[in-house]
Tab-separated table of C-alpha atoms in Angstrom:
chain	number	residue	atom	x	y	z
A	183	MET	CA	-58.435	32.394	-159.633
A	184	LEU	CA	-59.205	29.403	-161.810
A	185	ASP	CA	-57.571	26.111	-161.035
A	186	THR	CA	-55.139	25.152	-163.703
A	187	LYS	CA	-55.076	21.542	-164.649
A	188	ILE	CA	-51.726	19.906	-164.804
A	189	LYS	CA	-51.047	18.477	-168.200
A	190	LYS	CA	-50.344	14.763	-168.039
A	191	HIS	CA	-47.434	13.488	-170.008
A	192	LYS	CA	-47.846	10.292	-171.919
A	193	VAL	CA	-45.351	7.741	-170.699
A	194	SER	CA	-44.866	4.095	-171.361
A	195	LYS	CA	-46.252	1.641	-168.789
A	196	LYS	CA	-45.157	-1.474	-170.491
A	197	THR	CA	-42.984	-2.927	-167.712
A	198	LYS	CA	-43.709	-3.270	-164.013
A	199	ARG	CA	-40.937	-0.846	-163.174
A	200	SER	CA	-42.349	1.914	-165.339
A	201	TRP	CA	-45.902	1.130	-164.146
A	202	ARG	CA	-44.851	1.542	-160.459
A	203	LYS	CA	-42.923	4.665	-161.295
A	204	TYR	CA	-45.601	6.587	-163.200
A	205	ILE	CA	-48.872	5.289	-161.680
A	206	ASP	CA	-50.631	7.402	-159.006
A	207	THR	CA	-51.628	5.288	-155.947
A	208	ASN	CA	-52.677	8.066	-153.573
A	209	ASP	CA	-56.381	7.208	-153.838
A	210	VAL	CA	-55.673	3.556	-153.080
A	211	ASP	CA	-53.547	4.476	-150.031
A	212	THR	CA	-56.236	6.831	-148.754
A	213	PHE	CA	-58.924	4.137	-149.106
A	214	LEU	CA	-56.800	1.597	-147.220
A	215	ASP	CA	-56.010	4.082	-144.454
A	216	ASN	CA	-59.711	4.804	-144.005
A	217	ASN	CA	-60.487	1.101	-143.798
A	218	ARG	CA	-57.786	0.548	-141.190
A	219	LEU	CA	-59.078	3.492	-139.143
A	220	GLU	CA	-62.611	2.039	-139.262
A	221	GLU	CA	-61.284	-1.325	-138.129
A	222	ARG	CA	-59.595	0.294	-135.138
A	223	LEU	CA	-62.480	2.564	-134.147
A	224	GLY	CA	-65.348	0.328	-135.227
A	225	ILE	CA	-68.230	1.009	-137.607
A	226	ARG	CA	-68.406	4.533	-139.015
A	227	PHE	CA	-70.898	6.865	-137.327
A	228	SER	CA	-73.034	7.304	-140.466
A	229	GLU	CA	-73.842	3.577	-140.502
A	230	ARG	CA	-74.616	3.230	-136.775
A	231	THR	CA	-78.142	3.214	-135.373
A	232	ASP	CA	-79.558	5.682	-132.897
A	233	THR	CA	-79.472	3.146	-130.064
A	234	GLN	CA	-75.742	2.757	-130.605
A	235	LEU	CA	-75.117	6.488	-130.607
A	236	PHE	CA	-77.515	7.719	-127.881
A	237	THR	CA	-78.769	6.460	-124.522
A	238	VAL	CA	-81.874	7.523	-122.581
A	239	ASP	CA	-81.225	8.712	-119.023
A	240	LYS	CA	-83.971	7.093	-116.925
A	241	THR	CA	-82.562	8.047	-113.516
A	242	ALA	CA	-84.405	10.618	-111.445
A	243	HIS	CA	-83.012	14.115	-111.645
A	244	VAL	CA	-81.831	15.103	-108.150
A	245	THR	CA	-80.652	18.635	-107.519
A	246	GLU	CA	-79.131	17.959	-104.116
A	247	ASN	CA	-75.784	16.206	-103.751
A	248	VAL	CA	-76.602	13.041	-101.819
A	249	ILE	CA	-73.112	11.463	-102.031
A	250	SER	CA	-70.712	12.748	-99.396
A	251	LYS	CA	-67.141	13.828	-100.031
A	252	ARG	CA	-65.767	10.802	-98.224
A	253	ALA	CA	-67.758	8.432	-100.461
A	254	THR	CA	-66.609	10.349	-103.540
A	255	ARG	CA	-62.980	10.087	-102.492
A	256	LEU	CA	-63.367	6.394	-101.749
A	257	ALA	CA	-64.960	5.787	-105.167
A	258	LEU	CA	-62.180	7.773	-106.824
A	259	LYS	CA	-59.591	5.779	-104.916
A	260	ASN	CA	-61.097	2.454	-105.984
A	261	LYS	CA	-61.380	3.580	-109.598
A	262	GLU	CA	-58.942	2.141	-112.080
A	263	PRO	CA	-56.046	4.542	-112.737
A	264	ARG	CA	-55.788	6.185	-116.120
A	265	CYS	CA	-52.208	5.025	-116.562
A	266	PHE	CA	-53.527	1.481	-117.130
A	267	ALA	CA	-55.226	2.632	-120.334
A	268	SER	CA	-51.913	2.421	-122.220
A	269	LEU	CA	-51.730	-1.288	-121.344
A	270	LYS	CA	-55.153	-2.069	-122.791
A	271	SER	CA	-55.989	-2.701	-126.408
A	272	HIS	CA	-57.008	0.485	-128.252
A	273	THR	CA	-58.214	-1.175	-131.429
A	274	CYS	CA	-61.300	-3.062	-132.462
A	275	VAL	CA	-59.442	-5.218	-134.989
A	276	PRO	CA	-59.929	-8.870	-134.041
A	277	ASP	CA	-56.992	-11.238	-133.703
A	278	PRO	CA	-56.410	-12.840	-137.131
A	279	ILE	CA	-55.167	-16.051	-135.463
A	280	SER	CA	-57.998	-17.108	-133.196
A	281	LYS	CA	-56.388	-20.382	-132.114
A	282	ARG	CA	-52.748	-20.111	-131.117
A	283	ASN	CA	-50.362	-22.894	-130.079
A	284	ARG	CA	-49.098	-22.640	-126.488
A	285	VAL	CA	-45.544	-23.665	-125.703
A	286	ARG	CA	-45.635	-26.380	-123.102
A	287	THR	CA	-43.434	-26.217	-120.039
A	288	LYS	CA	-40.533	-28.585	-119.355
A	289	GLU	CA	-42.630	-30.633	-116.889
A	290	GLU	CA	-45.501	-30.958	-119.375
A	291	ARG	CA	-43.162	-32.147	-122.137
A	292	MET	CA	-41.602	-34.727	-119.817
A	293	ASN	CA	-42.705	-38.350	-120.007
A	294	SER	CA	-45.117	-39.472	-117.282
A	295	ILE	CA	-42.858	-42.354	-116.192
A	296	LEU	CA	-39.816	-40.104	-116.037
A	297	ARG	CA	-41.819	-37.503	-114.136
A	298	GLN	CA	-42.836	-40.140	-111.570
A	299	ARG	CA	-39.191	-41.197	-111.147
A	300	GLU	CA	-38.105	-37.613	-110.566
A	301	VAL	CA	-40.759	-37.186	-107.877
A	302	GLU	CA	-39.651	-40.430	-106.124
A	303	ARG	CA	-35.980	-39.341	-106.298
A	304	LYS	CA	-36.736	-36.004	-104.654
A	305	LEU	CA	-38.823	-37.697	-101.945
A	306	LYS	CA	-35.852	-39.965	-101.109
A	307	GLY	CA	-33.577	-36.915	-100.761
A	308	VAL	CA	-31.303	-37.716	-103.707
A	309	LEU	CA	-30.485	-34.362	-105.295
A	310	LYS	CA	-28.332	-33.373	-108.225
A	311	LEU	CA	-25.387	-31.003	-107.882
A	312	LYS	CA	-27.303	-28.176	-109.530
A	313	GLU	CA	-30.246	-28.726	-107.163
A	314	LYS	CA	-27.924	-28.780	-104.126
A	315	GLU	CA	-26.355	-25.473	-105.141
A	316	ALA	CA	-29.798	-23.974	-105.736
A	317	LEU	CA	-30.955	-25.155	-102.281
A	318	LYS	CA	-27.797	-23.736	-100.662
A	319	ASN	CA	-28.243	-20.383	-102.404
A	320	ARG	CA	-31.894	-20.312	-101.392
A	321	ILE	CA	-30.997	-20.846	-97.722
A	322	LEU	CA	-28.275	-18.185	-97.853
A	323	ALA	CA	-30.658	-15.717	-99.490
A	324	LYS	CA	-33.265	-16.424	-96.804
A	325	VAL	CA	-30.711	-15.852	-94.018
A	326	ALA	CA	-29.514	-12.649	-95.674
A	327	SER	CA	-33.064	-11.325	-96.033
A	328	ALA	CA	-33.763	-12.130	-92.376
A	329	ASN	CA	-30.600	-10.321	-91.225
A	330	ARG	CA	-31.222	-7.345	-93.491
A	331	PRO	CA	-32.506	-4.381	-91.473
A	332	LYS	CA	-36.057	-3.332	-92.192
A	333	ARG	CA	-36.878	0.078	-93.559
A	334	GLY	CA	-37.169	2.571	-90.759
A	335	ASP	CA	-35.121	0.513	-88.289
A	336	ARG	CA	-32.192	2.288	-86.701
A	337	VAL	CA	-28.748	0.848	-87.408
A	338	LYS	CA	-27.194	0.047	-84.031
A	339	GLU	CA	-23.893	-1.576	-85.051
A	340	ASP	CA	-20.992	-0.660	-87.283
A	341	ILE	CA	-20.815	-3.001	-90.280
A	342	TRP	CA	-17.079	-2.402	-90.677
A	343	ASN	CA	-16.239	-3.490	-87.121
A	344	SER	CA	-18.486	-6.569	-87.011
A	345	THR	CA	-16.929	-9.662	-85.435
A	346	ASN	CA	-16.716	-13.033	-87.178
A	347	VAL	CA	-18.695	-15.761	-85.436
A	348	LEU	CA	-17.442	-18.596	-87.656
A	349	LEU	CA	-13.755	-18.022	-86.809
A	350	SER	CA	-12.359	-18.051	-83.278
A	351	GLU	CA	-10.047	-15.401	-81.863
A	352	THR	CA	-7.054	-17.751	-81.995
A	353	ASP	CA	-7.500	-18.212	-85.739
A	354	THR	CA	-7.807	-14.509	-86.458
A	355	GLU	CA	-4.608	-13.701	-84.544
A	356	TRP	CA	-2.171	-15.314	-86.974
A	357	LEU	CA	-4.270	-15.212	-90.161
A	358	SER	CA	-3.948	-12.224	-92.457
A	359	SER	CA	-6.947	-10.152	-93.520
A	360	ASN	CA	-6.956	-11.672	-97.035
A	361	SER	CA	-6.883	-15.227	-95.588
A	362	ILE	CA	-9.808	-14.440	-93.258
A	363	ARG	CA	-11.830	-12.975	-96.146
A	364	HIS	CA	-11.069	-16.033	-98.317
A	365	THR	CA	-12.084	-18.474	-95.541
A	366	LEU	CA	-15.332	-16.673	-94.726
A	367	LYS	CA	-16.248	-16.534	-98.411
A	368	HIS	CA	-16.154	-20.354	-98.646
A	369	LEU	CA	-18.008	-20.708	-95.328
A	370	GLY	CA	-20.955	-18.760	-96.698
A	371	MET	CA	-20.235	-15.316	-95.230
A	372	LYS	CA	-18.468	-12.348	-96.780
A	373	LYS	CA	-16.294	-9.947	-94.812
A	374	ARG	CA	-16.707	-6.410	-95.994
A	375	LYS	CA	-13.504	-4.741	-97.034
A	376	LEU	CA	-13.046	-1.191	-95.848
A	377	PRO	CA	-12.951	1.091	-98.903
A	378	LEU	CA	-9.859	3.176	-99.449
A	379	LEU	CA	-11.935	6.347	-99.719
A	380	CYS	CA	-12.742	6.152	-96.011
A	381	LYS	CA	-9.051	6.568	-95.128
A	382	LYS	CA	-8.053	10.170	-94.498
A	383	PRO	CA	-4.888	11.384	-96.245
A	384	SER	CA	-3.612	12.876	-92.971
A	385	VAL	CA	-4.311	12.624	-89.253
A	386	LEU	CA	-4.188	16.401	-88.876
A	387	PRO	CA	-7.539	18.118	-88.250
A	388	ALA	CA	-9.069	20.244	-90.986
A	389	VAL	CA	-9.167	23.309	-88.729
A	390	GLU	CA	-6.479	23.503	-86.069
A	391	ILE	CA	-7.202	25.266	-82.785
A	392	PRO	CA	-5.120	28.459	-82.689
A	393	HIS	CA	-2.843	29.307	-79.794
A	394	PRO	CA	-4.591	31.264	-77.007
A	395	GLY	CA	-1.937	33.959	-77.327
A	396	THR	CA	-3.202	34.926	-80.795
A	397	SER	CA	-6.452	36.270	-79.349
A	398	TYR	CA	-7.242	39.982	-79.618
A	399	ASN	CA	-7.386	40.114	-75.808
A	400	PRO	CA	-5.093	37.305	-74.520
A	401	SER	CA	-3.855	36.710	-71.022
A	402	TYR	CA	-0.328	37.748	-70.107
A	403	ASP	CA	1.018	34.187	-69.720
A	404	ASP	CA	-0.437	32.966	-73.042
A	405	HIS	CA	0.920	35.970	-74.915
A	406	GLN	CA	4.412	35.572	-73.408
A	407	GLU	CA	4.395	31.829	-74.205
A	408	LEU	CA	3.506	32.552	-77.853
A	409	LEU	CA	6.284	35.124	-78.150
A	410	HIS	CA	8.756	32.705	-76.546
A	411	ASN	CA	7.876	29.968	-79.080
A	412	ILE	CA	8.303	32.364	-82.005
A	413	VAL	CA	11.694	33.538	-80.662
A	414	GLN	CA	12.893	29.944	-80.327
A	415	LYS	CA	11.926	29.175	-83.944
A	416	GLU	CA	13.711	32.302	-85.176
A	417	LEU	CA	16.842	31.359	-83.213
A	418	GLU	CA	16.827	27.895	-84.798
A	419	LEU	CA	16.583	29.422	-88.276
A	420	ILE	CA	19.438	31.855	-87.529
A	421	LYS	CA	21.569	29.009	-86.182
A	422	GLN	CA	20.910	26.935	-89.316
A	423	ASP	CA	21.869	29.856	-91.587
A	424	GLU	CA	25.076	30.423	-89.653
A	425	HIS	CA	25.955	26.741	-89.903
A	426	LEU	CA	25.427	26.716	-93.676
A	427	ASN	CA	27.504	29.875	-94.042
A	428	ARG	CA	30.306	28.389	-91.930
A	429	VAL	CA	30.511	25.068	-93.832
A	430	THR	CA	30.247	26.645	-97.289
A	431	THR	CA	31.354	30.267	-97.701
A	432	GLN	CA	33.803	30.615	-94.810
A	433	MET	CA	35.627	27.359	-95.605
A	434	PHE	CA	37.214	28.895	-98.734
A	435	LYS	CA	39.725	31.744	-98.491
A	436	LYS	CA	40.170	34.522	-101.014
A	437	VAL	CA	43.326	33.997	-103.127
A	438	SER	CA	44.904	36.568	-105.450
A	439	LEU	CA	45.436	35.829	-109.138
A	440	GLN	CA	49.249	35.657	-108.834
A	441	LYS	CA	49.067	33.299	-105.863
A	442	LYS	CA	46.600	31.149	-107.723
A	443	GLU	CA	48.989	30.757	-110.701
A	444	GLU	CA	51.896	29.835	-108.389
A	445	ASN	CA	49.807	27.155	-106.697
A	446	MET	CA	48.772	25.727	-110.061
A	447	MET	CA	52.440	25.524	-111.255
A	448	LYS	CA	53.447	23.893	-107.993
A	449	GLU	CA	50.718	21.241	-108.328
A	450	MET	CA	51.653	20.506	-111.947
A	451	LEU	CA	55.394	20.001	-111.056
A	452	GLU	CA	54.621	17.473	-108.325
A	453	GLY	CA	56.324	14.056	-108.986
A	454	LEU	CA	58.870	15.249	-111.546
A	455	PRO	CA	62.692	14.645	-110.891
A	456	ASN	CA	64.485	17.775	-109.765
A	457	ASN	CA	68.277	17.350	-110.711
A	458	GLN	CA	68.721	14.578	-113.276
A	459	THR	CA	70.997	14.725	-116.265
A	460	ALA	CA	71.051	12.753	-119.460
A	461	SER	CA	73.660	10.349	-118.073
A	462	ASN	CA	71.410	9.471	-115.183
A	463	PHE	CA	68.577	8.714	-117.585
A	464	GLU	CA	70.899	6.461	-119.641
A	465	SER	CA	72.112	4.504	-116.588
A	466	ILE	CA	68.502	3.975	-115.528
A	467	GLU	CA	67.632	2.646	-118.984
A	468	ASP	CA	70.613	0.211	-118.948
A	469	ASP	CA	69.591	-1.148	-115.565
A	470	ASN	CA	66.068	-1.690	-116.819
A	471	GLU	CA	67.336	-3.635	-119.854
A	472	GLU	CA	69.512	-5.917	-117.681
A	473	ASN	CA	66.630	-6.650	-115.328
A	474	LEU	CA	64.377	-7.427	-118.277
A	475	SER	CA	66.932	-9.901	-119.757
A	476	ILE	CA	67.259	-11.683	-116.386
A	477	ILE	CA	63.474	-12.039	-116.083
A	478	ILE	CA	63.204	-13.434	-119.606
A	479	ALA	CA	65.997	-15.968	-118.933
A	480	ASN	CA	64.320	-17.175	-115.757
A	481	ASN	CA	60.881	-17.474	-117.383
A	482	LYS	CA	61.903	-19.926	-120.116
A	483	SER	CA	59.306	-22.528	-120.848
A	484	ARG	CA	59.905	-25.815	-119.153
A	485	ASN	CA	58.632	-29.235	-120.094
A	486	ASN	CA	55.573	-30.361	-118.080
A	487	VAL	CA	56.619	-33.093	-115.648
A	488	LYS	CA	53.781	-35.517	-114.776
A	489	LYS	CA	53.111	-36.446	-111.171
A	490	THR	CA	53.956	-39.951	-109.997
A	491	ARG	CA	51.447	-42.308	-108.377
A	492	VAL	CA	52.996	-41.713	-104.968
A	493	GLN	CA	52.558	-37.928	-105.310
A	494	LYS	CA	48.926	-38.331	-106.339
A	495	ARG	CA	48.249	-40.694	-103.403
A	496	LYS	CA	49.809	-38.271	-100.932
A	497	GLN	CA	47.778	-35.426	-102.392
A	498	ARG	CA	44.567	-37.418	-101.918
A	499	GLU	CA	45.528	-38.286	-98.345
A	500	GLN	CA	46.216	-34.625	-97.560
A	501	LYS	CA	42.801	-33.559	-98.890
A	502	GLN	CA	41.073	-36.305	-96.886
A	503	ALA	CA	42.957	-35.281	-93.748
A	504	ILE	CA	41.889	-31.652	-94.211
A	505	LYS	CA	38.218	-32.701	-94.499
A	506	GLU	CA	38.449	-34.911	-91.399
A	507	ARG	CA	40.033	-32.131	-89.349
A	508	ALA	CA	37.242	-29.762	-90.449
A	509	LEU	CA	34.538	-32.274	-89.369
A	510	ILE	CA	36.243	-32.885	-86.015
A	511	LYS	CA	36.473	-29.138	-85.457
A	512	LEU	CA	32.762	-28.753	-86.247
A	513	GLU	CA	31.771	-31.516	-83.809
A	514	LYS	CA	33.895	-29.966	-81.076
A	515	ARG	CA	32.187	-26.630	-81.709
A	516	LYS	CA	28.746	-28.266	-81.373
A	517	VAL	CA	29.725	-29.842	-78.038
A	518	ALA	CA	31.135	-26.545	-76.838
A	519	ASP	CA	27.903	-24.750	-77.792
A	520	ILE	CA	25.974	-26.953	-75.370
A	521	TYR	CA	27.940	-25.461	-72.487
A	522	LYS	CA	27.319	-21.968	-73.840
A	523	LEU	CA	23.520	-21.995	-73.410
A	524	ARG	CA	23.629	-19.214	-70.846
A	525	ASN	CA	25.657	-17.036	-73.162
A	526	LEU	CA	23.313	-17.852	-76.048
A	527	GLN	CA	20.314	-16.999	-73.856
A	528	LYS	CA	21.880	-13.659	-72.970
A	529	GLN	CA	22.617	-12.992	-76.625
A	530	LEU	CA	19.017	-13.780	-77.594
A	531	GLU	CA	17.668	-11.528	-74.838
A	532	ALA	CA	19.987	-8.733	-75.918
A	533	LYS	CA	18.910	-9.199	-79.547
A	534	GLU	CA	15.210	-9.156	-78.612
A	535	LYS	CA	15.766	-6.074	-76.470
A	536	LYS	CA	17.500	-4.353	-79.368
A	537	GLN	CA	14.701	-5.336	-81.766
A	538	GLU	CA	12.077	-4.008	-79.326
A	539	PHE	CA	14.024	-0.758	-79.000
A	540	LEU	CA	14.210	-0.430	-82.799
A	541	ARG	CA	10.508	-1.236	-83.096
A	542	GLN	CA	9.600	1.481	-80.603
A	543	LYS	CA	11.906	3.853	-82.447
A	544	ARG	CA	10.206	3.049	-85.757
A	545	MET	CA	6.771	3.559	-84.222
A	546	LYS	CA	7.780	6.960	-82.853
A	547	LYS	CA	9.246	7.875	-86.223
A	548	ARG	CA	6.056	6.762	-87.980
A	549	GLU	CA	3.930	8.829	-85.586
A	550	ARG	CA	6.201	11.801	-86.117
A	551	GLU	CA	6.052	11.436	-89.904
A	552	SER	CA	2.256	11.118	-89.841
A	553	LEU	CA	2.075	14.726	-88.615
A	554	MET	CA	4.384	15.952	-91.364
A	555	PRO	CA	3.328	16.608	-94.983
A	556	LYS	CA	4.372	14.069	-97.601
A	557	THR	CA	6.468	14.783	-100.676
A	558	LEU	CA	3.901	15.249	-103.418
A	559	SER	CA	5.913	17.528	-105.722
A	560	LYS	CA	9.423	18.868	-106.231
A	561	ILE	CA	8.531	21.964	-104.190
A	562	LYS	CA	9.047	21.590	-100.452
A	563	PHE	CA	6.186	22.496	-98.165
A	564	GLU	CA	6.771	25.691	-96.208
A	565	PRO	CA	4.368	26.389	-93.338
A	566	ILE	CA	2.694	29.734	-93.051
A	567	ASP	CA	4.273	32.287	-90.721
A	568	PRO	CA	2.680	32.268	-87.248
A	569	ASP	CA	0.254	35.033	-86.469
A	570	PHE	CA	1.311	37.143	-83.497
A	571	GLN	CA	1.171	40.710	-82.210
A	572	LEU	CA	3.513	42.559	-79.924
A	573	ALA	CA	2.400	43.954	-76.601
A	574	GLU	CA	2.050	47.509	-77.940
A	575	GLU	CA	-0.043	46.262	-80.903
A	576	LEU	CA	-2.753	44.645	-78.767
A	577	THR	CA	-6.006	46.609	-78.847
A	578	GLY	CA	-8.320	44.608	-76.594
A	579	ASN	CA	-11.364	44.810	-78.902
A	580	LEU	CA	-12.326	43.470	-82.311
A	581	ARG	CA	-13.154	46.868	-83.785
A	582	ASN	CA	-9.572	48.133	-83.687
A	583	CYS	CA	-7.961	44.719	-84.377
A	584	LYS	CA	-6.036	44.492	-87.657
A	585	PRO	CA	-5.933	41.201	-89.606
A	586	SER	CA	-2.404	39.967	-90.289
A	587	ASN	CA	-2.832	36.778	-92.378
A	588	SER	CA	-5.096	35.953	-95.304
A	589	LEU	CA	-7.838	33.417	-94.626
A	590	LEU	CA	-7.635	32.080	-98.191
A	591	LYS	CA	-3.862	31.549	-97.878
A	592	ASP	CA	-4.335	29.815	-94.527
A	593	ARG	CA	-6.869	27.359	-95.984
A	594	TYR	CA	-4.635	26.731	-99.003
A	595	LYS	CA	-1.668	25.906	-96.752
A	596	SER	CA	-3.894	23.643	-94.663
A	597	LEU	CA	-4.852	21.614	-97.759
A	598	GLN	CA	-1.151	21.255	-98.623
A	599	GLN	CA	-0.254	20.202	-95.091
A	600	ARG	CA	-2.998	17.540	-95.070
A	601	ASN	CA	-1.703	15.997	-98.366
A	602	ILE	CA	-4.844	16.891	-100.330
A	603	ILE	CA	-3.091	19.067	-102.916
A	604	PRO	CA	0.641	19.194	-103.775
A	605	PRO	CA	2.697	22.171	-102.584
A	606	ALA	CA	3.093	24.962	-105.133
A	607	ILE	CA	4.368	28.492	-105.347
A	608	ILE	CA	1.647	31.009	-104.549
A	609	LYS	CA	1.567	33.804	-107.098
A	610	LEU	CA	-0.402	36.801	-105.895
């Protein structure tokens, strides 16, 4: 198939824009790419001499391997790794700027006289604030690196329970944990704060030890103790149901519809007059009008009479006398309190005893609540029914033993009881 020549269209190349648009520069780009490749790789092979392309091997040809494996491995170990080849220059193009300007350091740019003064100042021990902080940080970093355990060393102490050497025991008794951490931070040491993730959501174990009576071959005493505990729990539930039934359902009696209407009419007629005529209502209205006229006559506005100077003076004297009597009474009470020190001591002891009793009560309540699940949702946690078997259901071997509870349900209830997931309704 003959190659067809593409017909060239005649276009105007008057302006630079049209010249760049319609000119073909592929040959120029190819020539420049070849030149750049030659600069990177060196002179082209067609222009090189034979001495540059070939070398004559003048070493004696030895068939036996004289070098041992150990020497070969040592030479291979001392050889430069291949990964360093990416860091080396892979081009033969010389640096276009042969002489480059080097940026001088701060000490080199400093004046010689000023440099001499700085040296004398440091020899005298006069340091700037920035230099003091740098020296302090350097010392702290050196101490920290010395105290840091080496790799491979076994950790023998708990970092969370480490004692503070800088603070005495008397200081740590009344200072809070935040105050201790703040003080140690400014003394150059940091107290590690225990992360919240290390705190367990509940003190209950992940897997509780079952009762010995739940075994497939339990002893007689353990089995009877388990049955006794289950009976006691059932009796408590029955007693609670009876109590709720007594205080709710049994408190209300059944009433017929006719009796209910009579009671409603009786309640509605409470407070109304039984035998009153119209004359009685009129006499009551007349009496009310007379009483109202008397009250209006007595409550006529009077002219304000100003107090005399004598009345004002007596009023001031009465107020002053009341204040003096109150102060005298207070002083007498203070004197009397001195003779009541024994009673006050007894009162303080009784108050402290009561506070100690309440504190112990709160601690017991807190311990009791720590074993109970918290309220994480609107659904109340209900423990799983205890696993038990009657005496006639015991088999004595694992082959004939029948499982009663689901292991998945037991683990799910355990997560709820340990406050890991909120209680929910199990839909099977």
